PDB file of C-alpha atoms in Angstrom:
ATOM      1  CA  MET S   1      72.349 106.381  78.307  1.00 53.00           C
ATOM      2  CA  ASN S   2      68.702 106.047  79.262  1.00 75.00           C
ATOM      3  CA  ASP S   3      69.535 103.246  81.699  1.00 84.00           C
ATOM      4  CA  ALA S   4      72.200 105.405  83.346  1.00 85.00           C
ATOM      5  CA  ALA S   5      69.840 108.364  83.607  1.00 91.00           C
ATOM      6  CA  SER S   6      67.116 106.148  85.058  1.00 94.00           C
ATOM      7  CA  LEU S   7      69.513 104.725  87.645  1.00 94.00           C
ATOM      8  CA  ASP S   8      70.684 108.206  88.569  1.00 95.00           C
ATOM      9  CA  ARG S   9      67.080 109.337  89.004  1.00 95.00           C
ATOM     10  CA  ARG S  10      66.257 106.379  91.260  1.00 96.00           C
ATOM     11  CA  GLU S  11      69.330 107.052  93.381  1.00 97.00           C
ATOM     12  CA  LEU S  12      68.307 110.688  93.772  1.00 97.00           C
ATOM     13  CA  GLN S  13      64.745 109.693  94.661  1.00 97.00           C
ATOM     14  CA  LEU S  14      66.064 107.323  97.329  1.00 97.00           C
ATOM     15  CA  LEU S  15      68.181 110.118  98.776  1.00 98.00           C
ATOM     16  CA  LEU S  16      65.353 112.649  98.802  1.00 98.00           C
ATOM     17  CA  PHE S  17      62.736 110.273 100.214  1.00 98.00           C
ATOM     18  CA  ALA S  18      64.656 108.195 102.743  1.00 98.00           C
ATOM     19  CA  THR S  19      66.868 110.818 104.392  1.00 98.00           C
ATOM     20  CA  PRO S  20      64.107 113.056 105.831  1.00 98.00           C
ATOM     21  CA  ILE S  21      62.445 110.110 107.586  1.00 98.00           C
ATOM     22  CA  ALA S  22      65.715 108.608 108.818  1.00 98.00           C
ATOM     23  CA  PRO S  23      65.352 109.915 112.417  1.00 97.00           C
ATOM     24  CA  LEU S  24      62.489 107.449 112.824  1.00 97.00           C
ATOM     25  CA  ILE S  25      65.170 104.742 112.938  1.00 98.00           C
ATOM     26  CA  SER S  26      66.194 106.117 116.330  1.00 98.00           C
ATOM     27  CA  LEU S  27      62.815 105.052 117.747  1.00 98.00           C
ATOM     28  CA  LEU S  28      63.626 101.373 117.180  1.00 97.00           C
ATOM     29  CA  PRO S  29      65.320  99.197 119.824  1.00 97.00           C
ATOM     30  CA  GLY S  30      68.995 100.067 119.566  1.00 97.00           C
ATOM     31  CA  GLY S  31      67.998 102.915 117.284  1.00 98.00           C
ATOM     32  CA  ARG S  32      70.561 105.393 118.571  1.00 97.00           C
ATOM     33  CA  TYR S  33      73.249 103.100 117.134  1.00 98.00           C
ATOM     34  CA  LEU S  34      71.307 101.971 114.067  1.00 98.00           C
ATOM     35  CA  PHE S  35      70.498 105.533 113.011  1.00 98.00           C
ATOM     36  CA  PRO S  36      74.034 106.643 112.018  1.00 98.00           C
ATOM     37  CA  LEU S  37      74.876 103.194 110.657  1.00 98.00           C
ATOM     38  CA  LEU S  38      71.832 102.934 108.382  1.00 98.00           C
ATOM     39  CA  VAL S  39      71.167 106.492 107.239  1.00 98.00           C
ATOM     40  CA  PRO S  40      74.084 106.474 104.729  1.00 99.00           C
ATOM     41  CA  LEU S  41      72.163 103.824 102.765  1.00 98.00           C
ATOM     42  CA  ALA S  42      70.050 106.664 101.368  1.00 98.00           C
ATOM     43  CA  LEU S  43      73.143 108.233  99.798  1.00 98.00           C
ATOM     44  CA  TYR S  44      75.688 105.505  99.277  1.00 98.00           C
ATOM     45  CA  PRO S  45      74.594 103.855  95.993  1.00 97.00           C
ATOM     46  CA  GLY S  46      74.788 107.118  94.055  1.00 98.00           C
ATOM     47  CA  PHE S  47      77.814 108.301  96.006  1.00 98.00           C
ATOM     48  CA  ALA S  48      79.794 105.152  95.266  1.00 98.00           C
ATOM     49  CA  ARG S  49      78.870 105.170  91.589  1.00 98.00           C
ATOM     50  CA  ALA S  50      79.933 108.807  91.209  1.00 98.00           C
ATOM     51  CA  VAL S  51      83.239 108.204  93.004  1.00 98.00           C
ATOM     52  CA  ARG S  52      84.000 105.169  90.831  1.00 98.00           C
ATOM     53  CA  ALA S  53      83.378 107.301  87.750  1.00 97.00           C
ATOM     54  CA  GLY S  54      85.630 110.054  89.059  1.00 98.00           C
ATOM     55  CA  ASP S  55      82.677 112.446  89.190  1.00 98.00           C
ATOM     56  CA  TYR S  56      83.634 113.934  92.533  1.00 98.00           C
ATOM     57  CA  ALA S  57      81.509 117.026  91.969  1.00 98.00           C
ATOM     58  CA  LYS S  58      78.366 114.888  91.799  1.00 98.00           C
ATOM     59  CA  ALA S  59      79.390 112.848  94.847  1.00 98.00           C
ATOM     60  CA  PHE S  60      80.103 116.103  96.682  1.00 99.00           C
ATOM     61  CA  ARG S  61      76.766 117.679  95.741  1.00 98.00           C
ATOM     62  CA  ARG S  62      74.749 114.604  96.648  1.00 98.00           C
ATOM     63  CA  SER S  63      76.569 114.320  99.973  1.00 99.00           C
ATOM     64  CA  LEU S  64      75.779 117.927 100.834  1.00 98.00           C
ATOM     65  CA  VAL S  65      72.105 117.441  99.978  1.00 98.00           C
ATOM     66  CA  TRP S  66      72.094 114.353 102.197  1.00 99.00           C
ATOM     67  CA  ALA S  67      73.770 116.219 105.081  1.00 98.00           C
ATOM     68  CA  LEU S  68      71.354 119.146 104.748  1.00 98.00           C
ATOM     69  CA  LEU S  69      68.291 116.892 104.707  1.00 99.00           C
ATOM     70  CA  LEU S  70      69.643 114.931 107.658  1.00 99.00           C
ATOM     71  CA  SER S  71      70.245 118.091 109.668  1.00 99.00           C
ATOM     72  CA  VAL S  72      66.818 119.555 108.890  1.00 98.00           C
ATOM     73  CA  SER S  73      65.098 116.281 109.766  1.00 99.00           C
ATOM     74  CA  VAL S  74      66.861 116.103 113.142  1.00 99.00           C
ATOM     75  CA  ILE S  75      66.029 119.743 113.894  1.00 98.00           C
ATOM     76  CA  LEU S  76      62.362 119.054 113.144  1.00 98.00           C
ATOM     77  CA  PHE S  77      62.560 115.888 115.258  1.00 99.00           C
ATOM     78  CA  VAL S  78      63.714 118.008 118.206  1.00 98.00           C
ATOM     79  CA  HIS S  79      60.774 120.373 117.729  1.00 98.00           C
ATOM     80  CA  VAL S  80      58.204 117.588 117.443  1.00 98.00           C
ATOM     81  CA  ALA S  81      59.546 115.019 119.928  1.00 98.00           C
ATOM     82  CA  PRO S  82      62.382 116.466 122.028  1.00 98.00           C
ATOM     83  CA  ARG S  83      62.540 113.596 124.526  1.00 98.00           C
ATOM     84  CA  ALA S  84      62.621 110.965 121.798  1.00 98.00           C
ATOM     85  CA  ALA S  85      65.330 112.935 120.010  1.00 99.00           C
ATOM     86  CA  ALA S  86      67.395 113.195 123.191  1.00 98.00           C
ATOM     87  CA  ASP S  87      67.111 109.458 123.798  1.00 98.00           C
ATOM     88  CA  GLY S  88      67.583 108.414 120.185  1.00 98.00           C
ATOM     89  CA  ILE S  89      70.604 110.457 119.103  1.00 99.00           C
ATOM     90  CA  LEU S  90      74.070 109.522 120.296  1.00 98.00           C
ATOM     91  CA  ASN S  91      75.787 112.216 122.390  1.00 98.00           C
ATOM     92  CA  ALA S  92      72.808 114.537 121.934  1.00 99.00           C
ATOM     93  CA  GLU S  93      72.359 115.780 125.493  1.00 98.00           C
ATOM     94  CA  PRO S  94      76.051 115.959 126.462  1.00 98.00           C
ATOM     95  CA  TYR S  95      76.762 118.046 123.363  1.00 97.00           C
ATOM     96  CA  ARG S  96      73.727 120.272 123.927  1.00 98.00           C
ATOM     97  CA  GLN S  97      74.787 120.900 127.516  1.00 97.00           C
ATOM     98  CA  GLU S  98      78.338 121.663 126.435  1.00 96.00           C
ATOM     99  CA  MET S  99      77.206 124.126 123.760  1.00 97.00           C
ATOM    100  CA  PHE S 100      74.624 125.850 125.953  1.00 97.00           C
ATOM    101  CA  GLY S 101      77.272 126.114 128.668  1.00 96.00           C
ATOM    102  CA  TRP S 102      79.573 127.798 126.160  1.00 96.00           C
ATOM    103  CA  ILE S 103      76.828 130.209 125.101  1.00 96.00           C
ATOM    104  CA  GLU S 104      75.704 131.059 128.641  1.00 95.00           C
ATOM    105  CA  THR S 105      79.107 131.360 130.342  1.00 94.00           C
ATOM    106  CA  GLY S 106      81.718 131.709 127.609  1.00 90.00           C
ATOM    107  CA  VAL S 107      83.714 129.021 129.400  1.00 86.00           C
ATOM    108  CA  ALA S 108      84.188 125.947 127.218  1.00 87.00           C
ATOM    109  CA  LYS S 109      86.663 124.253 124.926  1.00 91.00           C
ATOM    110  CA  GLU S 110      85.018 126.086 121.998  1.00 91.00           C
ATOM    111  CA  ASN S 111      86.946 129.180 123.074  1.00 93.00           C
ATOM    112  CA  ASP S 112      90.375 127.542 123.471  1.00 93.00           C
ATOM    113  CA  TRP S 113      92.147 125.923 120.519  1.00 94.00           C
ATOM    114  CA  ARG S 114      94.348 123.918 122.899  1.00 94.00           C
ATOM    115  CA  LEU S 115      91.208 122.150 124.113  1.00 94.00           C
ATOM    116  CA  PHE S 116      89.261 121.714 120.877  1.00 95.00           C
ATOM    117  CA  LEU S 117      92.173 120.869 118.563  1.00 96.00           C
ATOM    118  CA  PRO S 118      92.772 117.315 119.923  1.00 96.00           C
ATOM    119  CA  GLU S 119      89.094 116.421 119.432  1.00 96.00           C
ATOM    120  CA  HIS S 120      89.099 117.823 115.906  1.00 96.00           C
ATOM    121  CA  LEU S 121      92.210 115.857 115.010  1.00 97.00           C
ATOM    122  CA  LEU S 122      90.675 112.695 116.479  1.00 97.00           C
ATOM    123  CA  HIS S 123      87.547 113.122 114.363  1.00 97.00           C
ATOM    124  CA  LEU S 124      89.660 113.819 111.286  1.00 98.00           C
ATOM    125  CA  GLY S 125      91.843 110.766 111.861  1.00 98.00           C
ATOM    126  CA  LEU S 126      88.833 108.510 112.389  1.00 98.00           C
ATOM    127  CA  PHE S 127      87.124 109.905 109.311  1.00 98.00           C
ATOM    128  CA  VAL S 128      90.181 109.327 107.114  1.00 98.00           C
ATOM    129  CA  ALA S 129      90.674 105.764 108.363  1.00 98.00           C
ATOM    130  CA  LEU S 130      87.005 104.835 108.053  1.00 99.00           C
ATOM    131  CA  ALA S 131      86.718 106.302 104.564  1.00 99.00           C
ATOM    132  CA  TRP S 132      89.778 104.369 103.405  1.00 98.00           C
ATOM    133  CA  VAL S 133      88.813 100.954 104.775  1.00 98.00           C
ATOM    134  CA  SER S 134      85.089 101.062 103.911  1.00 99.00           C
ATOM    135  CA  GLY S 135      84.879 102.804 100.562  1.00 98.00           C
ATOM    136  CA  GLY S 136      83.512 105.847 102.352  1.00 99.00           C
ATOM    137  CA  TYR S 137      80.514 104.156 103.977  1.00 99.00           C
ATOM    138  CA  LEU S 138      81.697 104.183 107.594  1.00 99.00           C
ATOM    139  CA  ALA S 139      82.995 107.729 107.173  1.00 99.00           C
ATOM    140  CA  LEU S 140      79.474 108.711 106.147  1.00 99.00           C
ATOM    141  CA  ALA S 141      78.182 106.922 109.256  1.00 99.00           C
ATOM    142  CA  LEU S 142      80.599 108.921 111.412  1.00 98.00           C
ATOM    143  CA  GLY S 143      79.508 112.074 109.612  1.00 98.00           C
ATOM    144  CA  ALA S 144      75.878 111.176 110.257  1.00 98.00           C
ATOM    145  CA  ALA S 145      76.550 110.749 113.975  1.00 98.00           C
ATOM    146  CA  LEU S 146      78.356 114.097 114.205  1.00 98.00           C
ATOM    147  CA  THR S 147      75.732 115.888 112.115  1.00 98.00           C
ATOM    148  CA  ALA S 148      72.913 114.394 114.178  1.00 99.00           C
ATOM    149  CA  TYR S 149      74.142 115.541 117.574  1.00 98.00           C
ATOM    150  CA  MET S 150      75.179 118.962 116.251  1.00 98.00           C
ATOM    151  CA  SER S 151      71.720 119.312 114.707  1.00 99.00           C
ATOM    152  CA  TYR S 152      70.156 118.275 118.018  1.00 99.00           C
ATOM    153  CA  PHE S 153      71.872 121.264 119.614  1.00 99.00           C
ATOM    154  CA  VAL S 154      70.743 123.497 116.742  1.00 98.00           C
ATOM    155  CA  GLY S 155      67.160 122.315 117.169  1.00 98.00           C
ATOM    156  CA  SER S 156      67.336 122.818 120.924  1.00 98.00           C
ATOM    157  CA  PHE S 157      68.655 126.351 120.462  1.00 98.00           C
ATOM    158  CA  SER S 158      65.895 127.206 118.002  1.00 97.00           C
ATOM    159  CA  VAL S 159      63.279 125.849 120.425  1.00 97.00           C
ATOM    160  CA  ALA S 160      64.743 127.908 123.274  1.00 96.00           C
ATOM    161  CA  THR S 161      64.739 131.122 121.247  1.00 95.00           C
ATOM    162  CA  GLY S 162      61.338 130.601 119.645  1.00 91.00           C
ATOM    163  CA  SER S 163      62.810 131.376 116.236  1.00 91.00           C
ATOM    164  CA  PRO S 164      62.865 128.050 114.379  1.00 92.00           C
ATOM    165  CA  PHE S 165      64.382 129.114 111.063  1.00 95.00           C
ATOM    166  CA  LEU S 166      66.716 132.026 111.805  1.00 96.00           C
ATOM    167  CA  ALA S 167      67.992 130.549 115.062  1.00 96.00           C
ATOM    168  CA  SER S 168      68.689 127.240 113.335  1.00 97.00           C
ATOM    169  CA  VAL S 169      70.745 129.017 110.685  1.00 97.00           C
ATOM    170  CA  ALA S 170      72.655 130.983 113.320  1.00 97.00           C
ATOM    171  CA  ALA S 171      73.285 127.995 115.588  1.00 98.00           C
ATOM    172  CA  TRP S 172      74.936 126.080 112.743  1.00 98.00           C
ATOM    173  CA  VAL S 173      78.135 127.933 113.603  1.00 97.00           C
ATOM    174  CA  PRO S 174      80.156 128.933 110.516  1.00 97.00           C
ATOM    175  CA  TRP S 175      83.263 126.903 111.311  1.00 98.00           C
ATOM    176  CA  SER S 176      81.187 123.739 111.599  1.00 97.00           C
ATOM    177  CA  VAL S 177      79.716 124.384 108.156  1.00 98.00           C
ATOM    178  CA  VAL S 178      83.235 124.749 106.734  1.00 98.00           C
ATOM    179  CA  ARG S 179      84.232 121.503 108.452  1.00 98.00           C
ATOM    180  CA  VAL S 180      81.326 119.622 106.897  1.00 98.00           C
ATOM    181  CA  LEU S 181      82.308 120.881 103.437  1.00 98.00           C
ATOM    182  CA  ALA S 182      85.923 119.854 103.984  1.00 98.00           C
ATOM    183  CA  PHE S 183      85.103 116.398 105.327  1.00 98.00           C
ATOM    184  CA  VAL S 184      82.705 115.713 102.455  1.00 98.00           C
ATOM    185  CA  ALA S 185      85.338 116.675  99.882  1.00 98.00           C
ATOM    186  CA  LEU S 186      87.930 114.496 101.598  1.00 98.00           C
ATOM    187  CA  GLY S 187      85.552 111.554 101.862  1.00 98.00           C
ATOM    188  CA  CYS S 188      84.833 111.650  98.129  1.00 98.00           C
ATOM    189  CA  ILE S 189      88.518 111.035  97.414  1.00 98.00           C
ATOM    190  CA  LEU S 190      89.403 108.612 100.206  1.00 98.00           C
ATOM    191  CA  ALA S 191      86.509 106.318  99.293  1.00 99.00           C
ATOM    192  CA  ARG S 192      88.152 105.661  95.928  1.00 98.00           C
ATOM    193  CA  PRO S 193      90.830 102.999  96.724  1.00 98.00           C
ATOM    194  CA  LEU S 194      88.396 100.357  97.978  1.00 98.00           C
ATOM    195  CA  LEU S 195      85.720 101.186  95.419  1.00 98.00           C
ATOM    196  CA  LEU S 196      88.220 100.789  92.567  1.00 98.00           C
ATOM    197  CA  ARG S 197      90.187  97.968  94.234  1.00 97.00           C
ATOM    198  CA  LYS S 198      93.399  99.931  93.699  1.00 97.00           C
ATOM    199  CA  ALA S 199      95.962 100.816  96.339  1.00 94.00           C
ATOM    200  CA  TRP S 200      96.620 104.346  95.029  1.00 96.00           C
ATOM    201  CA  PRO S 201      94.080 105.519  92.416  1.00 97.00           C
ATOM    202  CA  PHE S 202      95.041 109.158  92.777  1.00 98.00           C
ATOM    203  CA  GLY S 203      96.311 111.763  90.348  1.00 98.00           C
ATOM    204  CA  ALA S 204      96.398 115.522  89.942  1.00 98.00           C
ATOM    205  CA  LYS S 205      92.604 115.814  89.984  1.00 98.00           C
ATOM    206  CA  GLU S 206      92.325 113.986  93.296  1.00 98.00           C
ATOM    207  CA  GLY S 207      95.219 116.036  94.650  1.00 98.00           C
ATOM    208  CA  ARG S 208      93.316 119.250  93.999  1.00 98.00           C
ATOM    209  CA  TRP S 209      90.304 117.926  95.893  1.00 98.00           C
ATOM    210  CA  VAL S 210      92.464 116.879  98.836  1.00 98.00           C
ATOM    211  CA  ALA S 211      94.194 120.271  98.847  1.00 98.00           C
ATOM    212  CA  ALA S 212      90.812 122.021  98.909  1.00 98.00           C
ATOM    213  CA  ALA S 213      89.667 119.772 101.764  1.00 98.00           C
ATOM    214  CA  LEU S 214      92.808 120.434 103.795  1.00 98.00           C
ATOM    215  CA  LEU S 215      92.419 124.164 103.198  1.00 99.00           C
ATOM    216  CA  GLY S 216      88.864 123.857 104.488  1.00 98.00           C
ATOM    217  CA  ILE S 217      90.026 122.022 107.606  1.00 98.00           C
ATOM    218  CA  LEU S 218      92.636 124.706 108.282  1.00 98.00           C
ATOM    219  CA  THR S 219      90.031 127.422 107.696  1.00 98.00           C
ATOM    220  CA  ASP S 220      87.686 125.693 110.141  1.00 98.00           C
ATOM    221  CA  LEU S 221      90.343 125.724 112.857  1.00 97.00           C
ATOM    222  CA  LEU S 222      91.418 129.322 112.249  1.00 98.00           C
ATOM    223  CA  VAL S 223      87.871 130.671 112.073  1.00 97.00           C
ATOM    224  CA  LYS S 224      86.875 128.820 115.226  1.00 97.00           C
ATOM    225  CA  ALA S 225      89.973 129.921 117.141  1.00 96.00           C
ATOM    226  CA  ASN S 226      89.382 133.573 116.258  1.00 97.00           C
ATOM    227  CA  LEU S 227      85.599 133.852 116.037  1.00 97.00           C
ATOM    228  CA  ALA S 228      84.226 131.492 118.687  1.00 97.00           C
ATOM    229  CA  PRO S 229      84.299 133.880 121.699  1.00 96.00           C
ATOM    230  CA  ALA S 230      82.479 136.654 119.830  1.00 97.00           C
ATOM    231  CA  TYR S 231      80.058 134.238 118.185  1.00 97.00           C
ATOM    232  CA  GLY S 232      79.222 132.680 121.538  1.00 97.00           C
ATOM    233  CA  LEU S 233      78.362 136.146 122.856  1.00 96.00           C
ATOM    234  CA  PHE S 234      76.176 136.745 119.792  1.00 97.00           C
ATOM    235  CA  LEU S 235      74.245 133.535 120.481  1.00 97.00           C
ATOM    236  CA  ARG S 236      73.999 134.403 124.197  1.00 97.00           C
ATOM    237  CA  ARG S 237      72.337 137.706 123.397  1.00 96.00           C
ATOM    238  CA  TRP S 238      69.952 135.973 121.014  1.00 94.00           C
ATOM    239  CA  LEU S 239      69.104 133.383 123.663  1.00 94.00           C
ATOM    240  CA  ALA S 240      68.445 136.166 126.161  1.00 92.00           C
ATOM    241  CA  GLY S 241      66.166 137.938 123.684  1.00 85.00           C
ATOM    242  CA  GLU S 242      68.346 141.036 123.462  1.00 72.00           C
TER     243      GLU S 242
END
């Protein structure tokens, strides 16, 4: 029991120490690719152990802490070294330009489900496949890449408004938060086959987690389809200082 508690404590310490400094990886040669591939190492040992034990709640909680720390660290990176962040984070500037264009003009795929749905389904399909074939690790890497460039936009918005905390909270649009929750829940379950070396290690408990994840994904789409135009206007007014 003491050994298990000690291991759990070390895994948590790794998560809490390594994740906030992970953006420094992006400063290395090839860092924009190494960053999303390596940052899951801070989470994965504890994540994998919890999934093997069927403790999905612990895997879920640890994953959310990891995602939160990763997002905050990228936002701070943007404030401290915006050029380095732009160069070191995959898709950072294209996504920032797309989101600022949506805020400033209201014309973007964010406001049209026919445009954003294919991209969402692509990300979901990739996430499912990567989680299944890698015991969750590559799905976490994909999640890190998505979280990093979304957080780059959030940091850029908070810099532009001069309101680091409140603007960062507001710019993490609510449907994206729901999507993160849903993907994390799904990843906890789909990591299980490879980790247990079983083709179908699923039962009623896993089914409930998958159902909750799918409900979250549907909620994400419905909230975005209905709320995005008004939320974009809200952010536009904030950006304009109204």
